mmCIF file of C-alpha atoms in Angstrom:
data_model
loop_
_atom_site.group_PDB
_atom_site.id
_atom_site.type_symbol
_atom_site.label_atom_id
_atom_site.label_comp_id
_atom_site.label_asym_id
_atom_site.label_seq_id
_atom_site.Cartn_x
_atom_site.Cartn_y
_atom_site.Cartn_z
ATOM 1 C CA UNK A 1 99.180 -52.975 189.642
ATOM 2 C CA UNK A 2 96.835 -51.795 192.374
ATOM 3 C CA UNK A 3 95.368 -48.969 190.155
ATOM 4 C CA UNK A 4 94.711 -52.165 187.584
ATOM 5 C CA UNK A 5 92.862 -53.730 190.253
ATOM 6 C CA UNK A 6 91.079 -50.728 191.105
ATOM 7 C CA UNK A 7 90.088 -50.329 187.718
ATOM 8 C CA UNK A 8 88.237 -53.833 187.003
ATOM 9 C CA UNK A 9 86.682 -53.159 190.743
ATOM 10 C CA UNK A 10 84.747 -50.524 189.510
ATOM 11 C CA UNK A 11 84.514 -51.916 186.201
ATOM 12 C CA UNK A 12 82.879 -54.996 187.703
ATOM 13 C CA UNK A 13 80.817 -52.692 189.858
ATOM 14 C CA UNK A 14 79.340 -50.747 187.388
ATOM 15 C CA UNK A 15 77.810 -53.741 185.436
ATOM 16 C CA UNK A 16 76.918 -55.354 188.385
ATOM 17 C CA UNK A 17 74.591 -51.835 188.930
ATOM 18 C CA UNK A 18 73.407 -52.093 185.618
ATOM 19 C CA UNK A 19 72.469 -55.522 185.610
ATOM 20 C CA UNK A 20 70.735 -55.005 188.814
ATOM 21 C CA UNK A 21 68.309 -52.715 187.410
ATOM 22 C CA UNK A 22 67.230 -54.153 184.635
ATOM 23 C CA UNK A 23 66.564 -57.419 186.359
ATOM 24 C CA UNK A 24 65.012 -55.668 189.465
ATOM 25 C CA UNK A 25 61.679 -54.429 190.331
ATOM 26 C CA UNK A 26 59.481 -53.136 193.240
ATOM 27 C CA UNK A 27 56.828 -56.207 193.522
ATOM 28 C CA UNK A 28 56.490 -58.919 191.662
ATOM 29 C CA UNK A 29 52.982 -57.713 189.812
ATOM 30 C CA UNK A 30 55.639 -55.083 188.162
ATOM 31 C CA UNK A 31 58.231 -57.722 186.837
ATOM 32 C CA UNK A 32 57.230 -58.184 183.046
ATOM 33 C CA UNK A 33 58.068 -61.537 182.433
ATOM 34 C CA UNK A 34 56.739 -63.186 185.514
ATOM 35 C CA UNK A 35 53.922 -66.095 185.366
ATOM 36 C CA UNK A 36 50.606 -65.412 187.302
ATOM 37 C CA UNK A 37 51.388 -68.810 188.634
ATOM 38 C CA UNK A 38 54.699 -67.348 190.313
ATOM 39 C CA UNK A 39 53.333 -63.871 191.221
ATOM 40 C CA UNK A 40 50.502 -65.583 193.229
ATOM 41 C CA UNK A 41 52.776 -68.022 194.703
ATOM 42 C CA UNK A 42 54.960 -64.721 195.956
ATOM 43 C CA UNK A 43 51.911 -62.586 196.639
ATOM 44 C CA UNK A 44 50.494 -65.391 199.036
ATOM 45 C CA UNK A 45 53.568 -66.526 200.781
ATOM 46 C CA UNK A 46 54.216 -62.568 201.509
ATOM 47 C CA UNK A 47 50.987 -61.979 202.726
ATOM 48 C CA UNK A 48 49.439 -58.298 203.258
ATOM 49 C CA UNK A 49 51.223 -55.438 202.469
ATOM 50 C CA UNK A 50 50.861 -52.185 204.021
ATOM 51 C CA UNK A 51 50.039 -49.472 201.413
ATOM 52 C CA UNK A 52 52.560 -46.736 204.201
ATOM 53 C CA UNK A 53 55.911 -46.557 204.244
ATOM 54 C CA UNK A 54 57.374 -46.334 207.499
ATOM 55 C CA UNK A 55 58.051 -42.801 208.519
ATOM 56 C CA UNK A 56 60.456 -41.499 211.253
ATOM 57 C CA UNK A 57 56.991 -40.288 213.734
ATOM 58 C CA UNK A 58 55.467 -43.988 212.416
ATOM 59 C CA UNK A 59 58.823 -46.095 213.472
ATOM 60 C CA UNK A 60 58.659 -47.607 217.083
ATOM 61 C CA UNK A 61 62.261 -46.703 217.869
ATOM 62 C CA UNK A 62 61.952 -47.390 221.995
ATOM 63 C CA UNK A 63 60.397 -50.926 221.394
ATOM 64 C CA UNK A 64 63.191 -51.518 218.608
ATOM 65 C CA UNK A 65 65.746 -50.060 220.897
ATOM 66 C CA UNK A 66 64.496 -51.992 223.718
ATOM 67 C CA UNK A 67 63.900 -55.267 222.343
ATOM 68 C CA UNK A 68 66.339 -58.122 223.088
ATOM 69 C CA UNK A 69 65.859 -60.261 219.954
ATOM 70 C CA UNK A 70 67.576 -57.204 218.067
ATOM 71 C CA UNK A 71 70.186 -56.774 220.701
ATOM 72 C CA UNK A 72 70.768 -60.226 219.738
ATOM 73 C CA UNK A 73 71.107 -59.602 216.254
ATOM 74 C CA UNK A 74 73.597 -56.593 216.805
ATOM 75 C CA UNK A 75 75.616 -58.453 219.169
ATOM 76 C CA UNK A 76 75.901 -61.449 216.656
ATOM 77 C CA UNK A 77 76.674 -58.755 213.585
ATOM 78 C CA UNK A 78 79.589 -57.501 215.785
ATOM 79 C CA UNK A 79 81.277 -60.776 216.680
ATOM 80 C CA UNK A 80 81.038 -61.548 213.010
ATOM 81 C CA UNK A 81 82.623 -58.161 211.710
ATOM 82 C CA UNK A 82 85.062 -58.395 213.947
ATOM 83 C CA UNK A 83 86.730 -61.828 212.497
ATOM 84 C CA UNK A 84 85.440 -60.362 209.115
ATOM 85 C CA UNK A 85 87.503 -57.515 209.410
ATOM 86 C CA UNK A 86 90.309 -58.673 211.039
ATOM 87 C CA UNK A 87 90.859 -61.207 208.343
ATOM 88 C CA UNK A 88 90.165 -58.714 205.701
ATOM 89 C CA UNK A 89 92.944 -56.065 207.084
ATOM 90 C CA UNK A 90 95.543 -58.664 208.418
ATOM 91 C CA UNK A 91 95.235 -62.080 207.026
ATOM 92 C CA UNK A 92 97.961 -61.295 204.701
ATOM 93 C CA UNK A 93 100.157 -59.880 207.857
ATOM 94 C CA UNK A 94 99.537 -62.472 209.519
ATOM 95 C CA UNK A 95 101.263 -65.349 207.214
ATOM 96 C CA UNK A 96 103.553 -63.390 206.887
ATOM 97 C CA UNK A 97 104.652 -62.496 210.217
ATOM 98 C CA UNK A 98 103.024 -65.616 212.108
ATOM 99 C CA UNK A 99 104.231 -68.188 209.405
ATOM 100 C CA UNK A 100 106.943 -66.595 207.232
ATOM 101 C CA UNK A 101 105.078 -67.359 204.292
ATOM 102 C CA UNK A 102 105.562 -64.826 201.275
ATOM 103 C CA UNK A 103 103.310 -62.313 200.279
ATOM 104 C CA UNK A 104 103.219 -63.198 196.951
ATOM 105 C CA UNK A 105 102.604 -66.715 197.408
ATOM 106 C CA UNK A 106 99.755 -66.435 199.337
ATOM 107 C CA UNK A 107 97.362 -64.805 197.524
ATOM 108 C CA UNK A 108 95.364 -68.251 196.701
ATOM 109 C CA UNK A 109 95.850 -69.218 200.526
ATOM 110 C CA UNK A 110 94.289 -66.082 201.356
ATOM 111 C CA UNK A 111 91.205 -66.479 198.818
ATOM 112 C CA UNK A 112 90.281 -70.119 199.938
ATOM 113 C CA UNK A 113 89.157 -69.494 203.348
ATOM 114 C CA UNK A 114 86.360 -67.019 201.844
ATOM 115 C CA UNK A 115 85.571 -69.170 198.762
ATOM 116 C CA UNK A 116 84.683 -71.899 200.895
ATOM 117 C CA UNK A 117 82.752 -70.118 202.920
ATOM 118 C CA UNK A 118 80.796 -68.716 200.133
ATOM 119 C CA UNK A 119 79.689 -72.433 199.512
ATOM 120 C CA UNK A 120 79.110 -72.942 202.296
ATOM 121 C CA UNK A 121 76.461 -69.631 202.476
ATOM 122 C CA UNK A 122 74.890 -71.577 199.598
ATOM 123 C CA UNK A 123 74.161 -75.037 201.108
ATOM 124 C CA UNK A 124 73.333 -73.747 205.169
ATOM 125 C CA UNK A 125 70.870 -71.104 203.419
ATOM 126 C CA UNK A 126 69.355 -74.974 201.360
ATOM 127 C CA UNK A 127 69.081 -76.328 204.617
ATOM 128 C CA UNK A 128 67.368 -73.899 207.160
ATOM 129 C CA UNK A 129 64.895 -73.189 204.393
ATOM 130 C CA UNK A 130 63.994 -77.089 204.218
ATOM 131 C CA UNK A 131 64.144 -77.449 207.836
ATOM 132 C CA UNK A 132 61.744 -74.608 208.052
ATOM 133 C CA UNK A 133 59.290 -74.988 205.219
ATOM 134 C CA UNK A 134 58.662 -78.844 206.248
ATOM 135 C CA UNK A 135 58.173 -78.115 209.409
ATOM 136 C CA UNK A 136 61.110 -80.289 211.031
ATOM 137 C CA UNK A 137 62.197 -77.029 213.266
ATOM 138 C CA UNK A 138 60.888 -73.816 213.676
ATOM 139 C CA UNK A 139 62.458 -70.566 213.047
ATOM 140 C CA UNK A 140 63.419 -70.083 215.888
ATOM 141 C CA UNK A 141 65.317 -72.826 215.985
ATOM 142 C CA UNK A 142 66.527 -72.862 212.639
ATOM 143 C CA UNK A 143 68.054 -69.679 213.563
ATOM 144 C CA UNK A 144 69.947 -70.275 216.815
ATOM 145 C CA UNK A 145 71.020 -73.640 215.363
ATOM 146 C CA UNK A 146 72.742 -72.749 212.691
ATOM 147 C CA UNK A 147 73.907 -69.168 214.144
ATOM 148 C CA UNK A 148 75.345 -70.517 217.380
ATOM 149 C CA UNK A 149 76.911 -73.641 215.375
ATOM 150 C CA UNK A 150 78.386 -71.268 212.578
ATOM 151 C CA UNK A 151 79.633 -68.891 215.451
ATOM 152 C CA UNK A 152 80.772 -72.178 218.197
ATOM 153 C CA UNK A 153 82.956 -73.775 215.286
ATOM 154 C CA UNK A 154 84.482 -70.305 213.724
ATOM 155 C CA UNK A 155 85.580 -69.638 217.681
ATOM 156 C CA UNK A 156 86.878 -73.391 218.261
ATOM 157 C CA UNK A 157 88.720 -73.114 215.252
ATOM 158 C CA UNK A 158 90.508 -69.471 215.992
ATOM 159 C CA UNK A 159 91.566 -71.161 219.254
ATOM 160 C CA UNK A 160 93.644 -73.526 217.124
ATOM 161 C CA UNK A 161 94.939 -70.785 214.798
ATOM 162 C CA UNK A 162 95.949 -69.088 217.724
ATOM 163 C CA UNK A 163 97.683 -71.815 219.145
ATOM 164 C CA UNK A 164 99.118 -73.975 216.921
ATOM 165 C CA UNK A 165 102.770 -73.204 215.490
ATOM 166 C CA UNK A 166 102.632 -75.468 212.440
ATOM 167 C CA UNK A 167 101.483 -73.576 209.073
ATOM 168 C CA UNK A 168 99.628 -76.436 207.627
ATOM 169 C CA UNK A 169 97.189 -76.180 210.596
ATOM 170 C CA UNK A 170 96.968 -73.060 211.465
ATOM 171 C CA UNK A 171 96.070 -72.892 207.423
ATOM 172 C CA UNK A 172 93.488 -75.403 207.686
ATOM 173 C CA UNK A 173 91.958 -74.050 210.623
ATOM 174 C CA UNK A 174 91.285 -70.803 209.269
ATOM 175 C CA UNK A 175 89.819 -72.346 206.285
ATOM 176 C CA UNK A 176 87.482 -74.160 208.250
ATOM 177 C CA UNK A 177 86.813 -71.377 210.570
ATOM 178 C CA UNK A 178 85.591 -68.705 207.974
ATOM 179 C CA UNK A 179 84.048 -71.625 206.176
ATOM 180 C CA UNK A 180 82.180 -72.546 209.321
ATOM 181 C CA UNK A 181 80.930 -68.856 209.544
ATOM 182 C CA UNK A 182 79.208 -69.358 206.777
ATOM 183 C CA UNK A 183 76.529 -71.158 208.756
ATOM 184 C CA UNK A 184 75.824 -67.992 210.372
ATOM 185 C CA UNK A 185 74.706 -66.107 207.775
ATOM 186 C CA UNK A 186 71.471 -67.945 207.716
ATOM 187 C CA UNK A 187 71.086 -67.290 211.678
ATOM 188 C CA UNK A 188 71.564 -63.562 212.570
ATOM 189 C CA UNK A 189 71.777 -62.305 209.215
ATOM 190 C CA UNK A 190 68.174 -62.744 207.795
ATOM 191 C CA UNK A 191 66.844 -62.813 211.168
ATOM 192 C CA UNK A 192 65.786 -59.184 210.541
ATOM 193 C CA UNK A 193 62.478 -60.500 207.797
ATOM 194 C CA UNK A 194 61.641 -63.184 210.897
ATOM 195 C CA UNK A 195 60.996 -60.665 213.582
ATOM 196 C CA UNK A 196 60.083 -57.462 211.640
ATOM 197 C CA UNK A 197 59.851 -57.456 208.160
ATOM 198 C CA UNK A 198 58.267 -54.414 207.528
ATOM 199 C CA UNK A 199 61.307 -52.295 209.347
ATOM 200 C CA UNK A 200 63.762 -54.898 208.256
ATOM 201 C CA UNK A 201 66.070 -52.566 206.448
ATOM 202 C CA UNK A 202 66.290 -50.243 209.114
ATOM 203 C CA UNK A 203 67.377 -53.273 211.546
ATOM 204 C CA UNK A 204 70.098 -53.959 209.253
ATOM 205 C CA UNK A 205 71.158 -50.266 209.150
ATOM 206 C CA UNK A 206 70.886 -50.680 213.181
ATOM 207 C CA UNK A 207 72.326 -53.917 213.323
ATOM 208 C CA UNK A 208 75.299 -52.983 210.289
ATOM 209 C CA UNK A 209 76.155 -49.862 211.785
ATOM 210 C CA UNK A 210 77.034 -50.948 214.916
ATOM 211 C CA UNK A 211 78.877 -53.961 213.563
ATOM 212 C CA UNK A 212 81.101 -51.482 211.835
ATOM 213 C CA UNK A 213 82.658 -50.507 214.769
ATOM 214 C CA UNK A 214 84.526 -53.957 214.928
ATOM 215 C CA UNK A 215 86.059 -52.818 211.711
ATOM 216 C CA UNK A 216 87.159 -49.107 212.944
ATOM 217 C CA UNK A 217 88.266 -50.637 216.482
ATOM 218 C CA UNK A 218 90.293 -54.076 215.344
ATOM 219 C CA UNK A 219 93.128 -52.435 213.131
ATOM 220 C CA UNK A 220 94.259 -50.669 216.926
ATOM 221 C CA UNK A 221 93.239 -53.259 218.581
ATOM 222 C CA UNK A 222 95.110 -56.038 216.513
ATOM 223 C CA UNK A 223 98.531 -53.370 216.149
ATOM 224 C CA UNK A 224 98.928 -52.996 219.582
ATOM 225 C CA UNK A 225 99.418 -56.803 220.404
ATOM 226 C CA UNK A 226 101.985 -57.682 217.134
ATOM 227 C CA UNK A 227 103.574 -53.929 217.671
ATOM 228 C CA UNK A 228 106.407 -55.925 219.279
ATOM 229 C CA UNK A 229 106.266 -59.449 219.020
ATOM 230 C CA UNK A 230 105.054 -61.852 216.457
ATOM 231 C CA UNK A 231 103.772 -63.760 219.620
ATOM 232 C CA UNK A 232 100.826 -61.029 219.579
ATOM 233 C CA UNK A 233 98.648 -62.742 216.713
ATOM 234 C CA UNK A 234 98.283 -65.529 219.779
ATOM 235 C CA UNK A 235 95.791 -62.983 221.563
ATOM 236 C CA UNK A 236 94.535 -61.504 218.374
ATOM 237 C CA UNK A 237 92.768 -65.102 217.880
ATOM 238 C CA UNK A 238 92.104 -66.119 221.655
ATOM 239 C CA UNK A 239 90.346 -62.362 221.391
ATOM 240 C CA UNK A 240 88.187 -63.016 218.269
ATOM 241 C CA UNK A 241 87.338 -66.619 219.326
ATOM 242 C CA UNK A 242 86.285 -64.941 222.775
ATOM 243 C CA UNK A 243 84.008 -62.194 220.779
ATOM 244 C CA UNK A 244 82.610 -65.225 218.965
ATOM 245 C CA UNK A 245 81.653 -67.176 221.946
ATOM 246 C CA UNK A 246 80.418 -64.392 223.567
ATOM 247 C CA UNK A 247 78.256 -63.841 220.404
ATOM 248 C CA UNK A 248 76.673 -67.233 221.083
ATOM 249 C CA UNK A 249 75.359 -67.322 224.147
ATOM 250 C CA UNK A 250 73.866 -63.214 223.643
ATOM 251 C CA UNK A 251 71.819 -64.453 220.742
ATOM 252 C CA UNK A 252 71.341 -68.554 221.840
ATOM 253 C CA UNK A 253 69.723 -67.085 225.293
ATOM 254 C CA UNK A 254 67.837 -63.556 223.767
ATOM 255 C CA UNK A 255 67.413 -64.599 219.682
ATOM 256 C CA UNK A 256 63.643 -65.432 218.624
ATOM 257 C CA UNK A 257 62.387 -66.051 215.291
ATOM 258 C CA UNK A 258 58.904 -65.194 215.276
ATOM 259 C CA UNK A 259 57.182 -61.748 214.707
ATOM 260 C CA UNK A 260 57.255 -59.528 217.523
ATOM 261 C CA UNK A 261 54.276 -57.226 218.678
ATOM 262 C CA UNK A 262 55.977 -54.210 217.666
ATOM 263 C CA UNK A 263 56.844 -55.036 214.324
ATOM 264 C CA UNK A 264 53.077 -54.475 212.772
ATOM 265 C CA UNK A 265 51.710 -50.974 212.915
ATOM 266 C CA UNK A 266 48.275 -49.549 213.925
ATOM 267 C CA UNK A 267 46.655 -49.481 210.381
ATOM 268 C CA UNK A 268 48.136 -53.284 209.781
ATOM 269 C CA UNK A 269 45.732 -54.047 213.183
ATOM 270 C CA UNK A 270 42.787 -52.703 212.042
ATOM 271 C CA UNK A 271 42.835 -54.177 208.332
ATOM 272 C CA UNK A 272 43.051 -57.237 209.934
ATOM 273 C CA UNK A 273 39.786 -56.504 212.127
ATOM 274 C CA UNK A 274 38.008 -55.045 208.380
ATOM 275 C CA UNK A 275 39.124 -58.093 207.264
ATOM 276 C CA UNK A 276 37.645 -60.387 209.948
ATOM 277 C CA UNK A 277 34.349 -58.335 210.011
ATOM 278 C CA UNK A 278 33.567 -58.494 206.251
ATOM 279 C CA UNK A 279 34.335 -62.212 206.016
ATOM 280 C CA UNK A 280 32.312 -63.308 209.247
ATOM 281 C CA UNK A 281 30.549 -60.586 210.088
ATOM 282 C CA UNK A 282 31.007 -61.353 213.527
ATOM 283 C CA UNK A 283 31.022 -57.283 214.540
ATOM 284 C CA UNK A 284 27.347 -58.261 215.550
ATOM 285 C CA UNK A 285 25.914 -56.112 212.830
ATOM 286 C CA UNK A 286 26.092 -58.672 209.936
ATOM 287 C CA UNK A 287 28.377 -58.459 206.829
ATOM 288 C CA UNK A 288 29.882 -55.772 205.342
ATOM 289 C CA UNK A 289 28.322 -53.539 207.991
ATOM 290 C CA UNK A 290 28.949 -50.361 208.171
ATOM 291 C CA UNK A 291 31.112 -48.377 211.554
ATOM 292 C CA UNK A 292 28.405 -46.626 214.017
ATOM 293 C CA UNK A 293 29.853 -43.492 215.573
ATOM 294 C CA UNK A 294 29.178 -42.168 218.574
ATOM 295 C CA UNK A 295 29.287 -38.561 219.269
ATOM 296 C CA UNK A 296 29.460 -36.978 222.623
ATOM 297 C CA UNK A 297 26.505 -34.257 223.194
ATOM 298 C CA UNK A 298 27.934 -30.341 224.666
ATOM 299 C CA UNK A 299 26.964 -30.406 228.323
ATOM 300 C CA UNK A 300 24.332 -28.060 228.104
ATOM 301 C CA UNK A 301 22.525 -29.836 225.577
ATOM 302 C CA UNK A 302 22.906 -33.241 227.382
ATOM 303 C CA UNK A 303 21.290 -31.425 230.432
ATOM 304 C CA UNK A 304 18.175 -30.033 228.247
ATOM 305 C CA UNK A 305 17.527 -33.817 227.048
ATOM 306 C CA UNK A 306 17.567 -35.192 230.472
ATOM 307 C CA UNK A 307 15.252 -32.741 232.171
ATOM 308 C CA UNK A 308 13.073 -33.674 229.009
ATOM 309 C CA UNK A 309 13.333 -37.445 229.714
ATOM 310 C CA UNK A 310 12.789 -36.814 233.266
ATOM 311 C CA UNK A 311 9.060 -34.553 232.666
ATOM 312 C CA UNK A 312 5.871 -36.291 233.144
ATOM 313 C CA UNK A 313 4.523 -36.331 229.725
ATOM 314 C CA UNK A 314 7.377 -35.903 227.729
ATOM 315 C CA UNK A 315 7.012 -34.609 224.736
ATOM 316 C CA UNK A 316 9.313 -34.114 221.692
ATOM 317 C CA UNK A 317 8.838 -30.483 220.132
ATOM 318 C CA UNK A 318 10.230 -31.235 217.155
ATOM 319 C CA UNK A 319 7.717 -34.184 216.248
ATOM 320 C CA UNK A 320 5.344 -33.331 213.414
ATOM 321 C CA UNK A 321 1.760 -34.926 213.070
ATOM 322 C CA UNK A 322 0.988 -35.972 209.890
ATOM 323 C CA UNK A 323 -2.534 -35.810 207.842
ATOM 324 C CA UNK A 324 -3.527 -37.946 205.338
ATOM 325 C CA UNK A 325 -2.687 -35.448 202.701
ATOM 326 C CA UNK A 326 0.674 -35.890 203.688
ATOM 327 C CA UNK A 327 0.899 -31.806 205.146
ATOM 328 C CA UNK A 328 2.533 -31.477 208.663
ATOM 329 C CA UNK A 329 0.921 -29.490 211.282
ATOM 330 C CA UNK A 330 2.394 -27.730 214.631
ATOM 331 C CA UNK A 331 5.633 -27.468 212.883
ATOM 332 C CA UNK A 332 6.678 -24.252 211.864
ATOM 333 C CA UNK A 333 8.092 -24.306 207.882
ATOM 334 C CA UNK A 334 11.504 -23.522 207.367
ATOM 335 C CA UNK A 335 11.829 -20.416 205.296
ATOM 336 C CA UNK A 336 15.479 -21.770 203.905
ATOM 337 C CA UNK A 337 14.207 -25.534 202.951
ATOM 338 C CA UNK A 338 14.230 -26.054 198.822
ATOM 339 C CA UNK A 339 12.260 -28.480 197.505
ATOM 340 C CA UNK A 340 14.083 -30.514 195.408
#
């Protein structure tokens, strides 16, 4: 039965991968059947695009590194693996064991939890884009809203799970608690575009790598408080609804939603400045002016000028007089000049 299941996985994966490429393209002035109405729309609301790709000399590790709004997002990915994974590895174990419920018959139980919370992904992600794009909230806001509220009612409601002894609530609770997680998803999860969208997928790399520890640390974490008593799951919950809270206040004090200074590169600076100059002109020179450059002379020759500007009568050797016949005089010809 499981290599059945196994099969339609990768079944289902494989047209998934197919369908994906067919339907998916680099920019939207590749797709073939979009409207110029649409591309513009897309074009515009993306703004400029750097022409670069980000290289490994090019990426500003230290400020990403350093930077608190993506501590925030790693933090937040974490807390959120961790119930993800522990509910992925030992839901099942856990009716079992907690409620004495049988394997077999809780395979829908099991699903529920996760299909809510897919509709949930759906109508928070409705939401935060209307609060944002009519101005009601900022991004910012938007963000720490719905991540902290997501997070705050997925930890209230593991509290109950961990506490309660009757199986209809500790069932409904942990429907309601993944469901309320999917809140979160449009907090810390797309936070990545808000504060740098040009090295977004390498914060999700970041961020997903180090949330991926919660799923290679729970499984020991989780066996070694139900190795002996069923009374264990109790601080498997109070633990996850801890991580969650802790989750909360990292990214409600440090999250941001706005573009940080880091996040554009040099050559993104100074198209903005070409930009500027060509449309105002207000480089001083007039429009479309061209750069001046200003070489530094070799000391010696700087020295030979100033003793010139410094004579009495200066006088500049290399000046020709002209006649009226246009021929120079004082000027000795240049055996290599070509007349062209």
């Amino acid at each position: 039965m499981d290599r059945y299941h196994q099969s339609e996985d990768r079944v289902c994966g494989v047209i998934w991968a197919i369908v994906w490429f067919c339907v998916t393209f680099e920019k939207p002035a590749f797709h073939p059947t979009i409207s110029q109405e649409e591309k513009i729309f897309i074009e515009d609301a993306i703004g400029h695009v750097s022409n670069t790709h980000p290289t490994i000399r090019s990426i500003p590790w230290k400020a990403i590194v350093t930077s608190k709004p993506v501590w925030a997002i790693i933090v937040a990915n974490f807390a959120r693996s961790w119930t993800f994974y522990l509910l992925l590895q030992n839901q099942l174990t856990y009716m079992k064991e907690a409620l004495g419920m049988k394997i077999a018959d809780s395979g829908l139980l099991a699903a529920i939890p996760h299909l809510v919370m897919g509709c949930v992904v759906l109508m928070g992600g409705q939401l935060a884009d209307y609060l944002r794009s009519n101005k009601i909230l900022s991004t910012t806001a938007v963000r720490k809203i719905f991540n902290c509220g997501g997070f705050g009612g997925e930890a209230a409601f593991m509290l109950i799970v961990a506490y309660t002894t009757s199986d209809t609530t500790a069932i409904m609770a942990l429907i309601a608690a993944v469901g309320m997680s999917g809140f979160a998803i449009s907090g810390f999860n797309v936070n990545h575009l808000d504060i740098a969208p040009r090295y977004a997928a390498i914060l999700m790399g970041f961020s997903n790598g180090i949330g991926t520890l919660a799923g290679l640390t729970c499984p020991f974490v989780t066996e070694a408080f139900t190795a002996h008593s069923k009374h264990g799951w109790t601080s498997v919950f109070l633990l996850a609804s801890l991580i969650h809270f802790t989750g909360v206040t990292f990214y409600a004090v440090y999250a941001s939603g706005e573009l940080q200074e880091w996040a554009e590169p040099k050559e993104e600076e100074e198209w903005s400045n070409k930009e500027l100059v060509n449309k105002t002109g207000i480089n001083g020179t007039g429009y479309g002016a061209a750069e001046t450059t200003f070489t530094t002379l070799p000391a010696g020759v700087e020295a030979s000028y100033q003793q010139q500007a410094q004579a009495p009568n200066p006088t500049n050797p290399f000046a020709t007089s002209w006649d009226d016949h246009g021929a120079s005089s004082g000027v000795v010809e240049n055996p290599h000049y070509q007349q062209w």
